[in-house]
JSON list of C-alpha atoms and ligand atoms in Angstrom, two decimals:
[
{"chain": "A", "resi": 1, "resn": "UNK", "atom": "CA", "xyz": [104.00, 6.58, -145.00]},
{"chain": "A", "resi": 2, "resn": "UNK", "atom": "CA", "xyz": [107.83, 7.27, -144.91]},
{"chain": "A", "resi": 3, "resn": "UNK", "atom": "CA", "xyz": [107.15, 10.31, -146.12]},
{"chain": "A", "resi": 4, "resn": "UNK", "atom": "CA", "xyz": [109.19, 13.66, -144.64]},
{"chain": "A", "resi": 5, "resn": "UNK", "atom": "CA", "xyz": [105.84, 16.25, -145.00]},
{"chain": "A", "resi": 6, "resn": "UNK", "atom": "CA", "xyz": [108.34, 19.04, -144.80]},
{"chain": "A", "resi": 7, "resn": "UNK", "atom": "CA", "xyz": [110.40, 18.22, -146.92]},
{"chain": "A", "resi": 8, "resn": "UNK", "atom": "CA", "xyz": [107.44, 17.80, -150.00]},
{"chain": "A", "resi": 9, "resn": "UNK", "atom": "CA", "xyz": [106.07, 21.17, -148.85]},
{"chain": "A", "resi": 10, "resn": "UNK", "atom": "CA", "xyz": [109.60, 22.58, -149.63]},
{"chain": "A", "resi": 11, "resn": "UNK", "atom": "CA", "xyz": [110.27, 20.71, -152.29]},
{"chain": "A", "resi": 12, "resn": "UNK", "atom": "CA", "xyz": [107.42, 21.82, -154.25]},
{"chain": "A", "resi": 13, "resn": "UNK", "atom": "CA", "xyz": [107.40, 25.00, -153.01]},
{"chain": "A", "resi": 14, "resn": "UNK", "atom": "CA", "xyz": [111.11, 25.65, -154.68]},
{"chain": "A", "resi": 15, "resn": "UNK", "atom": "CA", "xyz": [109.32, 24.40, -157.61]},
{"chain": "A", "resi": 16, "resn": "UNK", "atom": "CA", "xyz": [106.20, 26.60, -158.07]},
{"chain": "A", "resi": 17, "resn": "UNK", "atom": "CA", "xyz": [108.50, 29.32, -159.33]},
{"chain": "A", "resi": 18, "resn": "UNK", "atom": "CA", "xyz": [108.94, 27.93, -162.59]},
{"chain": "A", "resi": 19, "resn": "UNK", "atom": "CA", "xyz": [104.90, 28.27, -163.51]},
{"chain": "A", "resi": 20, "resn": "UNK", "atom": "CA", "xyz": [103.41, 26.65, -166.17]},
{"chain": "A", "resi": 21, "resn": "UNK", "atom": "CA", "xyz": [106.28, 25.35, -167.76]},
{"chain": "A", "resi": 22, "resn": "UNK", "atom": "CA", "xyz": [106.59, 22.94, -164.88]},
{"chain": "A", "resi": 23, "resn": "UNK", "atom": "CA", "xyz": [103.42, 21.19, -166.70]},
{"chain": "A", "resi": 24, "resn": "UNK", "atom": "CA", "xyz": [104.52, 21.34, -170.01]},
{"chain": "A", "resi": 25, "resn": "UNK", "atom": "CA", "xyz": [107.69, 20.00, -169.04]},
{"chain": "A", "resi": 26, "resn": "UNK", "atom": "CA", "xyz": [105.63, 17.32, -167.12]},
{"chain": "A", "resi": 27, "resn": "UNK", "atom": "CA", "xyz": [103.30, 16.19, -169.81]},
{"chain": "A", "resi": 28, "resn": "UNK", "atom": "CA", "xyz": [105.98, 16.38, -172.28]},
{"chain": "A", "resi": 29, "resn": "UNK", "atom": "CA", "xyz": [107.67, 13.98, -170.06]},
{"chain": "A", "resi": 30, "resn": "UNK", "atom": "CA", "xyz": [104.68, 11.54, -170.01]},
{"chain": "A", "resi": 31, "resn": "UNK", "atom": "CA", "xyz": [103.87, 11.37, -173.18]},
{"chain": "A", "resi": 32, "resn": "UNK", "atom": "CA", "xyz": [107.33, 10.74, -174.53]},
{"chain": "A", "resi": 33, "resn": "UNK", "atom": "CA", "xyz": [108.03, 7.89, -172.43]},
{"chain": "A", "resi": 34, "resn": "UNK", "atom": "CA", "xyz": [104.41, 6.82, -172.65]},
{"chain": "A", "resi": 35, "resn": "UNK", "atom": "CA", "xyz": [102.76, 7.64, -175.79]},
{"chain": "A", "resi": 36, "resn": "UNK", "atom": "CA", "xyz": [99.97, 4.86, -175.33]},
{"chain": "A", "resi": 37, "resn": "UNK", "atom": "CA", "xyz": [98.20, 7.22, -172.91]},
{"chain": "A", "resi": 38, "resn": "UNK", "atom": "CA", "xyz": [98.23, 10.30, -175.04]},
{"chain": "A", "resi": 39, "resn": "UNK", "atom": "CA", "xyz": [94.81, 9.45, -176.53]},
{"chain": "A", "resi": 40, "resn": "UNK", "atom": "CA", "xyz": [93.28, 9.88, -173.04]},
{"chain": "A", "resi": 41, "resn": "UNK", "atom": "CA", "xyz": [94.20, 13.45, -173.00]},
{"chain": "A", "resi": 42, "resn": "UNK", "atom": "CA", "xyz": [91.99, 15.88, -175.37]},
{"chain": "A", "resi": 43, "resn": "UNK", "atom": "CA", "xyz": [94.31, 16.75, -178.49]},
{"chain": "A", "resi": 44, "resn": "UNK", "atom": "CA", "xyz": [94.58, 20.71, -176.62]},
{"chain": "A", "resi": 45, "resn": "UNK", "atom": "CA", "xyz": [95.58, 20.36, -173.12]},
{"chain": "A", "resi": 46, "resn": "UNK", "atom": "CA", "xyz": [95.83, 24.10, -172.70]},
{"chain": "A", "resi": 47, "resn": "UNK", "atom": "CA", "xyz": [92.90, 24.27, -170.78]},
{"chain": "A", "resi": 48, "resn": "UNK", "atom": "CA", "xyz": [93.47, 21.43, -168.21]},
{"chain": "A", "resi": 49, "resn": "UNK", "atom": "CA", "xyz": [97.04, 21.62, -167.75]},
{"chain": "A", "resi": 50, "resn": "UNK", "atom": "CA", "xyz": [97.80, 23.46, -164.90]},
{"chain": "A", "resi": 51, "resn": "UNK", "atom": "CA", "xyz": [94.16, 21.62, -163.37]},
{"chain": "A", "resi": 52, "resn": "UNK", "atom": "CA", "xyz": [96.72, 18.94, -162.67]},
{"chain": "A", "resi": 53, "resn": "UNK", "atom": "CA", "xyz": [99.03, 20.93, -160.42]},
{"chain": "A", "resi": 54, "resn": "UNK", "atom": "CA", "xyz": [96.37, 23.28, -158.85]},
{"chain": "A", "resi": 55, "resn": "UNK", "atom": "CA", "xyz": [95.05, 19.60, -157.58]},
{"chain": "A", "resi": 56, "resn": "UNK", "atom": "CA", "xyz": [98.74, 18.75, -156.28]},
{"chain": "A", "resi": 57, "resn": "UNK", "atom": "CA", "xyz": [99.11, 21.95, -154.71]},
{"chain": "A", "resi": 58, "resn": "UNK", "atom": "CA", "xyz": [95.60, 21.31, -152.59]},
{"chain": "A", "resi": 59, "resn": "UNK", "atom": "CA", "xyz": [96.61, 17.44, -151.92]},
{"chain": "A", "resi": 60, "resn": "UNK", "atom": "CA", "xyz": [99.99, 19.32, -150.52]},
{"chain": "A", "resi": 61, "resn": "UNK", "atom": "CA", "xyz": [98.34, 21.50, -148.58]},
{"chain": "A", "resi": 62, "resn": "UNK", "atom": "CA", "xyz": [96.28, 18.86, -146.85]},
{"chain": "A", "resi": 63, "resn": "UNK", "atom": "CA", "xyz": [98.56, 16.23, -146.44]},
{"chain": "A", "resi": 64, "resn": "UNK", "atom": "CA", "xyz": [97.71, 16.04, -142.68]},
{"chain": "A", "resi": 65, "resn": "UNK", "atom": "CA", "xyz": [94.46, 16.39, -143.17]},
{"chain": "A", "resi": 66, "resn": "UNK", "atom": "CA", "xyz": [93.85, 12.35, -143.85]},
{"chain": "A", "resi": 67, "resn": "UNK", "atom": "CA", "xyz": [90.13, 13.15, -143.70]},
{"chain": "A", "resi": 68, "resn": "UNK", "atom": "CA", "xyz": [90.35, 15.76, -146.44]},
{"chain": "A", "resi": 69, "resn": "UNK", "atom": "CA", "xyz": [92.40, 13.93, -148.67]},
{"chain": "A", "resi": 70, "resn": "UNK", "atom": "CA", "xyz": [91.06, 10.81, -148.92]},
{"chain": "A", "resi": 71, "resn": "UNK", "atom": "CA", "xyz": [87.99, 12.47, -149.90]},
{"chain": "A", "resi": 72, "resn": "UNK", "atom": "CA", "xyz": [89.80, 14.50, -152.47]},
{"chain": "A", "resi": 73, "resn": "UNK", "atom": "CA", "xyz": [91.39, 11.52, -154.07]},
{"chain": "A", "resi": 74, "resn": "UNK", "atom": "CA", "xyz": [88.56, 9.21, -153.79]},
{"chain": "A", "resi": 75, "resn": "UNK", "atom": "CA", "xyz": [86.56, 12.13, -156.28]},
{"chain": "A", "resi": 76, "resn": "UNK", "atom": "CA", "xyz": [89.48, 11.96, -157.87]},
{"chain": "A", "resi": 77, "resn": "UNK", "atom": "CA", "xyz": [90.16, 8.75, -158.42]},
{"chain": "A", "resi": 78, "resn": "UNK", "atom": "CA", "xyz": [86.48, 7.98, -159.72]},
{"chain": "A", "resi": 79, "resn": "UNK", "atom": "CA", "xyz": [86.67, 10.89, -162.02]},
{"chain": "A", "resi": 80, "resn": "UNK", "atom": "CA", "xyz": [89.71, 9.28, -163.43]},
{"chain": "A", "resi": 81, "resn": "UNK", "atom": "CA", "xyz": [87.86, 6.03, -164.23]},
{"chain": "A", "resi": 82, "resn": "UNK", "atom": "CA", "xyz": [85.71, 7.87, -166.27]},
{"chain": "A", "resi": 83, "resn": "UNK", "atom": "CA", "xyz": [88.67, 9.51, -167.97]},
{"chain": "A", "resi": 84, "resn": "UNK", "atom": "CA", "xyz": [89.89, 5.42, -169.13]},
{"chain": "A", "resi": 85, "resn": "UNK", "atom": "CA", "xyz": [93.28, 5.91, -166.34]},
{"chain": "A", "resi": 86, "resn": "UNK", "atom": "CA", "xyz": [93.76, 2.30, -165.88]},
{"chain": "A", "resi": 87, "resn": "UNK", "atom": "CA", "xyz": [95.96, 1.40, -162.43]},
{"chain": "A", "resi": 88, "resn": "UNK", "atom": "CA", "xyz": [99.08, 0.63, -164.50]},
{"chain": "A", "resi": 89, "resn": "UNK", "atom": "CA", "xyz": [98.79, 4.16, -165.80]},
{"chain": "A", "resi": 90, "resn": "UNK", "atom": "CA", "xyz": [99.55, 5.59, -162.34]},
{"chain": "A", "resi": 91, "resn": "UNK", "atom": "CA", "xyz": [103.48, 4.32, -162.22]},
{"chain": "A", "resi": 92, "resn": "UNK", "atom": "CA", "xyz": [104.02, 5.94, -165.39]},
{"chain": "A", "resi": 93, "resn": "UNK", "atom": "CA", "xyz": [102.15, 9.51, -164.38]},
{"chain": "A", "resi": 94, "resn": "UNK", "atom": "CA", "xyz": [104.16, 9.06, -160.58]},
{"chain": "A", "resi": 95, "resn": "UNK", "atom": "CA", "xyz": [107.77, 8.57, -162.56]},
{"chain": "A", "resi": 96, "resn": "UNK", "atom": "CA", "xyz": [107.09, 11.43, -164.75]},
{"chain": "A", "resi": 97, "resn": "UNK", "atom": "CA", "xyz": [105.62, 13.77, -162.02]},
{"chain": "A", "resi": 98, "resn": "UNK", "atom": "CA", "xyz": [108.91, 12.96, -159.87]},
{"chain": "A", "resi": 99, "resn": "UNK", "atom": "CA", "xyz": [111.19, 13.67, -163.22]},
{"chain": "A", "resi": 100, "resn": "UNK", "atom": "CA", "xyz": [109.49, 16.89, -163.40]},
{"chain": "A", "resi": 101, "resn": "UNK", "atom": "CA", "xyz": [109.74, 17.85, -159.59]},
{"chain": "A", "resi": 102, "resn": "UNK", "atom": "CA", "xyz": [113.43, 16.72, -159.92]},
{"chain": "A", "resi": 103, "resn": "UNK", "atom": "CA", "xyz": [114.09, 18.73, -162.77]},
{"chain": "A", "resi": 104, "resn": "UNK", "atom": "CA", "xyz": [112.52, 21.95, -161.40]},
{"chain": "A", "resi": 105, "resn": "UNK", "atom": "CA", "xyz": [113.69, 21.82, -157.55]},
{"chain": "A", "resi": 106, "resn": "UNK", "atom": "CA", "xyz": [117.33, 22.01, -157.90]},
{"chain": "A", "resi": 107, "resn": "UNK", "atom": "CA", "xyz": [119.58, 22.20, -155.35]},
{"chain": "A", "resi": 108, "resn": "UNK", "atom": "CA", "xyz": [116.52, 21.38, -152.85]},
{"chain": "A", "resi": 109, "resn": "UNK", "atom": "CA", "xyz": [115.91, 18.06, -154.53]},
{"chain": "A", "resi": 110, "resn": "UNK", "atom": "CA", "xyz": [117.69, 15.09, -152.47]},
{"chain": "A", "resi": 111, "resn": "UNK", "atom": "CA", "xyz": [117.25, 11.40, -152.13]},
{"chain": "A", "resi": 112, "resn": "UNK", "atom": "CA", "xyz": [115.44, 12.13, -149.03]},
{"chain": "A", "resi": 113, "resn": "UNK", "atom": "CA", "xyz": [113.13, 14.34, -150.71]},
{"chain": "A", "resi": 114, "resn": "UNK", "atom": "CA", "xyz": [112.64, 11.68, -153.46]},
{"chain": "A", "resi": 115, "resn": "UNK", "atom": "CA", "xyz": [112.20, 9.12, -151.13]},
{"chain": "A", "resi": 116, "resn": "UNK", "atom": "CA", "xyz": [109.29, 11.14, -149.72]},
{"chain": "A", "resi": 117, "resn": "UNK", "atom": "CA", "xyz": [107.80, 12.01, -152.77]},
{"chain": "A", "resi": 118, "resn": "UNK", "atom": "CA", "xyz": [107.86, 8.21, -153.82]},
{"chain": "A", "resi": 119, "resn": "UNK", "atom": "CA", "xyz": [105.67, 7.66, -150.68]},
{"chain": "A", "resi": 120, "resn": "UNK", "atom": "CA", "xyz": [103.22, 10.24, -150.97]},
{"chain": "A", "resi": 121, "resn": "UNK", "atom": "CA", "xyz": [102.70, 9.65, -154.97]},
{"chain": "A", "resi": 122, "resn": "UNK", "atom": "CA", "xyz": [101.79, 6.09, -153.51]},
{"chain": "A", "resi": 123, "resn": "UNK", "atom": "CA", "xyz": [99.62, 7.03, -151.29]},
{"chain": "A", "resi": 124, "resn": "UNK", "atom": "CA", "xyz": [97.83, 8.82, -153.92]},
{"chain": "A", "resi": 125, "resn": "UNK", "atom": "CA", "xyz": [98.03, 6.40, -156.51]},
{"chain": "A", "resi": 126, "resn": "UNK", "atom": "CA", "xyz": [96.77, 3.86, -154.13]},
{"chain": "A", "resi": 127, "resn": "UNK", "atom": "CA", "xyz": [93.62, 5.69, -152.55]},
{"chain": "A", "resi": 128, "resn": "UNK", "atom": "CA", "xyz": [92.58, 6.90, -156.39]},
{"chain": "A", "resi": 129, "resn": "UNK", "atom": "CA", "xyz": [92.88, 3.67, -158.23]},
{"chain": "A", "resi": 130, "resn": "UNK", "atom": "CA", "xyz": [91.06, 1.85, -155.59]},
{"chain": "A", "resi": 131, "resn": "UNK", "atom": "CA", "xyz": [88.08, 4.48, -155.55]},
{"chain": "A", "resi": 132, "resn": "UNK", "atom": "CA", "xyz": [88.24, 4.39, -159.05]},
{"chain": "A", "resi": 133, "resn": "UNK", "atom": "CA", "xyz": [88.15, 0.53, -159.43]},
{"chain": "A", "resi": 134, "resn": "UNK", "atom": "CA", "xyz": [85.19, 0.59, -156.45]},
{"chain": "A", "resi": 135, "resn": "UNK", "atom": "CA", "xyz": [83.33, 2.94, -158.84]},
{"chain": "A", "resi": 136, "resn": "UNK", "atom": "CA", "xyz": [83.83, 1.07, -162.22]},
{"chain": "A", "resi": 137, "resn": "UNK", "atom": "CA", "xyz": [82.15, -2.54, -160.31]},
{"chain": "B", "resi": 201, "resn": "LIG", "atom": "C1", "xyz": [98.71, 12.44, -158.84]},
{"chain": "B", "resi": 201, "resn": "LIG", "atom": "C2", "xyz": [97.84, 11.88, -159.63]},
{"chain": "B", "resi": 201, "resn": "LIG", "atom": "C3", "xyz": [96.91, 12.72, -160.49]},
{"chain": "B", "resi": 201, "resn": "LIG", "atom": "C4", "xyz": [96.38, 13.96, -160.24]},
{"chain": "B", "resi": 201, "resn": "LIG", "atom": "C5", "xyz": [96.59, 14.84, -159.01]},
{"chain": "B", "resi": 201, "resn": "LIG", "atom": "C6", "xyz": [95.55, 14.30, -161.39]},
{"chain": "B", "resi": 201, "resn": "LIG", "atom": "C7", "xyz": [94.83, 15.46, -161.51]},
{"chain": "B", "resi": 201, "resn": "LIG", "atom": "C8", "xyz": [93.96, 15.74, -162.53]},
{"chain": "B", "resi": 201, "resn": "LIG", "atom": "C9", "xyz": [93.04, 16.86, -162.56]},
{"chain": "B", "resi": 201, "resn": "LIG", "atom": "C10", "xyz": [92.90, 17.89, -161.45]},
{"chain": "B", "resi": 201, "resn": "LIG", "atom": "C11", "xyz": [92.35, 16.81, -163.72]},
{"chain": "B", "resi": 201, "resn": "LIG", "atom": "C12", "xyz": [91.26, 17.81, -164.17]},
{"chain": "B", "resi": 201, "resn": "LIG", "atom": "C13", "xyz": [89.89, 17.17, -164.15]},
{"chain": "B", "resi": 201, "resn": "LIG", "atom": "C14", "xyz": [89.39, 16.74, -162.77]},
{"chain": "B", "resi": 201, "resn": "LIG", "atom": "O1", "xyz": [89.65, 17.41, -161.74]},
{"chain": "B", "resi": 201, "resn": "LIG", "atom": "O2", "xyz": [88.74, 15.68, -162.72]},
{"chain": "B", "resi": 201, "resn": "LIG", "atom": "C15", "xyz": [92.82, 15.65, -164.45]},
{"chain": "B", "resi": 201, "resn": "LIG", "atom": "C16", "xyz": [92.36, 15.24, -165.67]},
{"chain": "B", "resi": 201, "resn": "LIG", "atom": "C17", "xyz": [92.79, 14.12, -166.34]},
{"chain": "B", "resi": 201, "resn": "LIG", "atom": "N1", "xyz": [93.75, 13.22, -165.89]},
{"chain": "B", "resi": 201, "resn": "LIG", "atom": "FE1", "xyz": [94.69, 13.26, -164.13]},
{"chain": "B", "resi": 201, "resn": "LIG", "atom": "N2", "xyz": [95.63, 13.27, -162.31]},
{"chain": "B", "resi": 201, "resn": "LIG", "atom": "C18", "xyz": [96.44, 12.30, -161.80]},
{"chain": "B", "resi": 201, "resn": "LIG", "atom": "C19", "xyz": [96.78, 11.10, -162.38]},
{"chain": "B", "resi": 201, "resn": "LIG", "atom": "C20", "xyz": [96.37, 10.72, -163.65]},
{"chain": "B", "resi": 201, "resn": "LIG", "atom": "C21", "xyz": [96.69, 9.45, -164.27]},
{"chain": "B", "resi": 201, "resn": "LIG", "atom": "C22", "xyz": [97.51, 8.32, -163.64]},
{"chain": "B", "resi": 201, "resn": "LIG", "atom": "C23", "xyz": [96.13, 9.47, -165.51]},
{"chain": "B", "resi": 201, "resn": "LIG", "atom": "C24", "xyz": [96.21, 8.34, -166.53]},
{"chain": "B", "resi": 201, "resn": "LIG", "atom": "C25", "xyz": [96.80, 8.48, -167.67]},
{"chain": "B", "resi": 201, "resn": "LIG", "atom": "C26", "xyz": [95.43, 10.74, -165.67]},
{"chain": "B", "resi": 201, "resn": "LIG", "atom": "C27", "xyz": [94.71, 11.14, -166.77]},
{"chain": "B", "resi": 201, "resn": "LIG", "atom": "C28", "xyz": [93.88, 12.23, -166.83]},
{"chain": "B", "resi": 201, "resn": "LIG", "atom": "C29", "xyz": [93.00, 12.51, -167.95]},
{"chain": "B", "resi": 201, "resn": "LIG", "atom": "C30", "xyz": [92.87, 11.65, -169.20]},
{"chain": "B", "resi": 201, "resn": "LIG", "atom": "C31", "xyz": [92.30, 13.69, -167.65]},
{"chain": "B", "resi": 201, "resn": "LIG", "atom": "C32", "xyz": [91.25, 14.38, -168.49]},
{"chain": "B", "resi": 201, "resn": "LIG", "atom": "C33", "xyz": [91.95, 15.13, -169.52]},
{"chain": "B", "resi": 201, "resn": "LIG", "atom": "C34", "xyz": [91.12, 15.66, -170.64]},
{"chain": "B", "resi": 201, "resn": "LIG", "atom": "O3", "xyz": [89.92, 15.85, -170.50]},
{"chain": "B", "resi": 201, "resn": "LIG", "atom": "O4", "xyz": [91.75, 15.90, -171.66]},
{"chain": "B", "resi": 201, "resn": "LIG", "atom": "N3", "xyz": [95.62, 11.48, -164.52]},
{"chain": "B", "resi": 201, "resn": "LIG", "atom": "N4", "xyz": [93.79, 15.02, -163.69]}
]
């Protein structure tokens, strides 16, 4: 991937900060621009949403771990089937997770760091969809 590791890890580190307003602001995001997926999502997301960013913190963290995080996303992924994420919900989750990161990472946010956030949200969307279109056959 094009992807600049460092500069996700301190990207997303200079967002962690802002807490749990980072995934309101996220979901808020998502479900203005895309308000066909709400219905996916249980009517109180209090519960699960900071379970997405916990998981984006550990895919982070293991990055270089290829091993580790294909596994990771492959469970993911074939969770997500059961949760009705079709693949051309990923694009609209990826552009609102990088409006969110952008928002929150201020000065440390740069077309580099987009650029490598772009690739890695790929990645991701790439290895889950597949494992979660493997799972649905
Ligand atoms: C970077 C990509 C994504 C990550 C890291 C992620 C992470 C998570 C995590 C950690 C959970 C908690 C349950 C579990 O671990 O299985 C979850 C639930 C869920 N995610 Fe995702 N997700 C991603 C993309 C998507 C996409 C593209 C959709 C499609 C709209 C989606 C829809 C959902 C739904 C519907 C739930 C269950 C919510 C509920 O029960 O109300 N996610 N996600």
């Amino acid at each position: 991937m094009t992807a600049d590791l460092s500069l996700i890890r301190s990207s997303f580190a200079a967002v962690q900060p802002h807490g749990s307003q980072v995934t309101a602001y996220f979901y808020d995001h998502l479900f203005e621009h895309h308000p066909g997926v709400r219905p996916l999502f249980a009517p109180h997301l209090d519960e699960q949403r900071d379970r997405l960013w916990a998981a984006l913190g550990a895919l982070v963290s293991n990055l270089e771990n290829t091993e580790a995080l294909t596994g990771m996303l492959q469970n993911l992924g074939r969770r997500h089937a059961g949760y009705g994420a079709l693949a051309e919900h990923y694009p609209a989750v990826g552009t609102s997770l990088i409006a969110t990161l952008r928002h929150y990472a201020g000065d440390a946010w740069t077309p580099a760091v987009e650029e490598s956030w772009t690739a890695v949200y790929g990645v991701i969307s790439d290895t889950m969809v597949a494992a979660g279109q493997a799972s649905s056959n």
